[in-house]
Tab-separated table of C-alpha atoms in Angstrom:
chain	number	residue	atom	x	y	z
A	1	GLU	CA	-0.694	17.987	-8.698
A	2	VAL	CA	0.000	15.146	-6.639
A	3	GLN	CA	1.756	11.709	-7.776
A	4	LEU	CA	2.566	8.901	-6.245
A	5	GLY	CA	4.321	5.648	-7.586
A	6	GLU	CA	5.581	2.712	-6.346
A	7	SER	CA	8.882	0.664	-5.994
A	8	GLY	CA	10.544	-2.239	-4.382
A	9	GLY	CA	7.901	-5.295	-5.974
A	10	GLY	CA	9.258	-8.148	-7.162
A	11	SER	CA	9.405	-12.084	-6.925
A	12	VAL	CA	10.268	-14.568	-3.510
A	13	GLN	CA	9.861	-17.297	-1.722
A	14	ALA	CA	7.779	-18.021	1.056
A	15	GLY	CA	9.008	-16.831	4.201
A	16	GLY	CA	11.305	-13.970	2.671
A	17	SER	CA	10.066	-10.526	3.010
A	18	LEU	CA	10.365	-7.417	0.736
A	19	ARG	CA	9.603	-3.517	0.758
A	20	LEU	CA	7.670	-1.089	-1.240
A	21	SER	CA	7.607	2.395	-1.344
A	22	CYS	CA	5.076	5.414	-2.794
A	23	ILE	CA	7.733	7.602	-3.916
A	24	CYS	CA	5.076	10.949	-3.848
A	25	SER	CA	5.162	14.767	-4.957
A	26	GLY	CA	2.316	17.926	-4.966
A	27	THR	CA	1.400	16.946	-1.462
A	28	THR	CA	3.143	16.970	2.348
A	29	PHE	CA	0.991	14.434	4.100
A	30	ASP	CA	-0.470	17.218	6.079
A	31	ASP	CA	-4.609	15.814	6.976
A	32	VAL	CA	-4.161	13.017	4.593
A	33	THR	CA	-4.354	9.508	4.412
A	34	MET	CA	-1.897	7.337	3.403
A	35	ALA	CA	-2.126	3.493	2.316
A	36	TRP	CA	-1.642	0.545	0.776
A	37	TYR	CA	-4.012	-2.222	-1.735
A	38	ARG	CA	-3.729	-4.752	-3.287
A	39	GLN	CA	-5.550	-6.739	-5.614
A	40	VAL	CA	-5.242	-10.405	-7.348
A	41	PRO	CA	-6.846	-10.859	-10.728
A	42	GLY	CA	-10.521	-10.924	-10.569
A	43	GLY	CA	-10.709	-10.184	-7.518
A	44	GLU	CA	-11.948	-6.818	-5.449
A	45	CYS	CA	-9.698	-4.259	-4.183
A	46	LYS	CA	-8.704	-4.801	-0.982
A	47	LEU	CA	-7.512	-2.388	1.660
A	48	ILE	CA	-4.490	-4.067	3.830
A	49	ALA	CA	-2.830	-0.432	5.106
A	50	GLN	CA	-3.264	3.439	6.504
A	51	ILE	CA	-1.948	5.797	8.483
A	52	PRO	CA	-5.209	7.638	8.755
A	53	ARG	CA	-5.315	11.671	9.042
A	54	ARG	CA	-6.593	11.368	12.703
A	55	GLY	CA	-6.384	8.170	14.389
A	56	ARG	CA	-4.630	5.143	14.729
A	57	VAL	CA	-2.237	2.993	12.289
A	58	TRP	CA	-4.857	-0.266	10.671
A	59	TYR	CA	-3.930	-3.471	9.704
A	60	SER	CA	-6.184	-6.491	7.831
A	61	GLY	CA	-5.816	-9.270	9.609
A	62	ALA	CA	-4.698	-11.466	6.835
A	63	VAL	CA	-1.164	-8.917	6.860
A	64	GLU	CA	-1.234	-7.721	10.789
A	65	GLY	CA	2.174	-8.689	12.242
A	66	ARG	CA	3.142	-8.827	9.304
A	67	PHE	CA	3.456	-6.230	7.623
A	68	THR	CA	4.406	-2.638	8.307
A	69	ILE	CA	4.134	0.993	7.128
A	70	SER	CA	5.430	3.508	7.796
A	71	LEU	CA	5.963	7.383	6.591
A	72	ASP	CA	9.514	9.301	5.515
A	73	ARG	CA	9.105	12.403	5.677
A	74	PRO	CA	11.904	14.071	4.479
A	75	GLU	CA	12.158	11.941	1.494
A	76	ASN	CA	8.336	12.145	0.337
A	77	THR	CA	7.799	8.014	0.664
A	78	PHE	CA	5.685	6.282	2.900
A	79	HIS	CA	7.059	1.981	3.016
A	80	LEU	CA	5.187	-1.049	3.244
A	81	GLN	CA	8.055	-3.618	4.845
A	82	MET	CA	6.632	-6.831	4.485
A	83	ASN	CA	7.898	-9.822	6.545
A	84	ASN	CA	6.174	-13.475	6.372
A	85	LEU	CA	5.597	-13.567	3.172
A	86	GLU	CA	3.239	-16.008	2.301
A	87	PHE	CA	1.779	-17.051	-1.523
A	88	GLU	CA	-1.646	-15.596	-0.577
A	89	ASP	CA	0.533	-12.350	-0.333
A	90	THR	CA	0.747	-12.826	-4.593
A	91	ALA	CA	-0.681	-9.430	-5.484
A	92	VAL	CA	-0.674	-5.983	-7.431
A	93	TYR	CA	-0.067	-3.577	-5.016
A	94	TYR	CA	-0.665	0.235	-4.906
A	95	CYS	CA	0.236	3.033	-2.919
A	96	ALA	CA	-2.630	5.166	-2.214
A	97	ILE	CA	-3.432	9.603	-1.227
A	98	ASP	CA	-7.095	9.672	0.203
A	99	GLY	CA	-8.243	6.298	-1.724
A	100	GLY	CA	-11.224	5.824	0.388
A	101	TRP	CA	-12.783	2.302	-0.671
A	102	PRO	CA	-12.723	1.080	-3.974
A	103	ASP	CA	-13.751	-1.699	-5.796
A	104	ASP	CA	-11.537	-1.810	-8.216
A	105	CYS	CA	-8.022	-0.466	-7.220
A	106	THR	CA	-7.362	0.514	-11.447
A	107	ARG	CA	-10.518	2.437	-11.383
A	108	PRO	CA	-10.905	4.131	-7.718
A	109	GLY	CA	-12.625	7.240	-8.674
A	110	ILE	CA	-11.327	9.390	-5.743
A	111	GLY	CA	-8.139	10.253	-4.367
A	112	TYR	CA	-4.670	9.944	-5.454
A	113	TRP	CA	-3.262	6.198	-6.491
A	114	GLY	CA	0.054	4.362	-7.821
A	115	ARG	CA	0.168	2.091	-10.889
A	116	GLY	CA	0.923	-0.975	-8.982
A	117	THR	CA	3.819	-2.994	-7.962
A	118	GLN	CA	3.287	-6.632	-8.860
A	119	VAL	CA	3.908	-8.557	-5.799
A	120	THR	CA	5.139	-12.979	-6.369
A	121	VAL	CA	5.692	-14.983	-3.709
A	122	SER	CA	6.122	-18.733	-4.788
A	123	SER	CA	5.387	-21.771	-1.763
């Protein structure tokens, strides 16, 4: 069974940095898509970064140039390095494997998901 768990969330001032980690078990990361999403209360689940099973790493326009997704195979973990954080980055962040494009990160319906970690950026 594939299980994921996020860590590294917290509160930071605008301009600061955080690194989120998604600790995984039950997967070798072969032939899967790994991704980070975020969601604000009342908002939609938004895909922000992914390492696809084929093709290039992708970032949403809102985070490109500031966030970096990476895989650490020996640690069974993938990360999201977040630099130059903005107030608008405040959200609950979720990691997922083969998570698709759900409307609600808390009820995705497909893939394997962590429970989420809160990131709060103060201006």
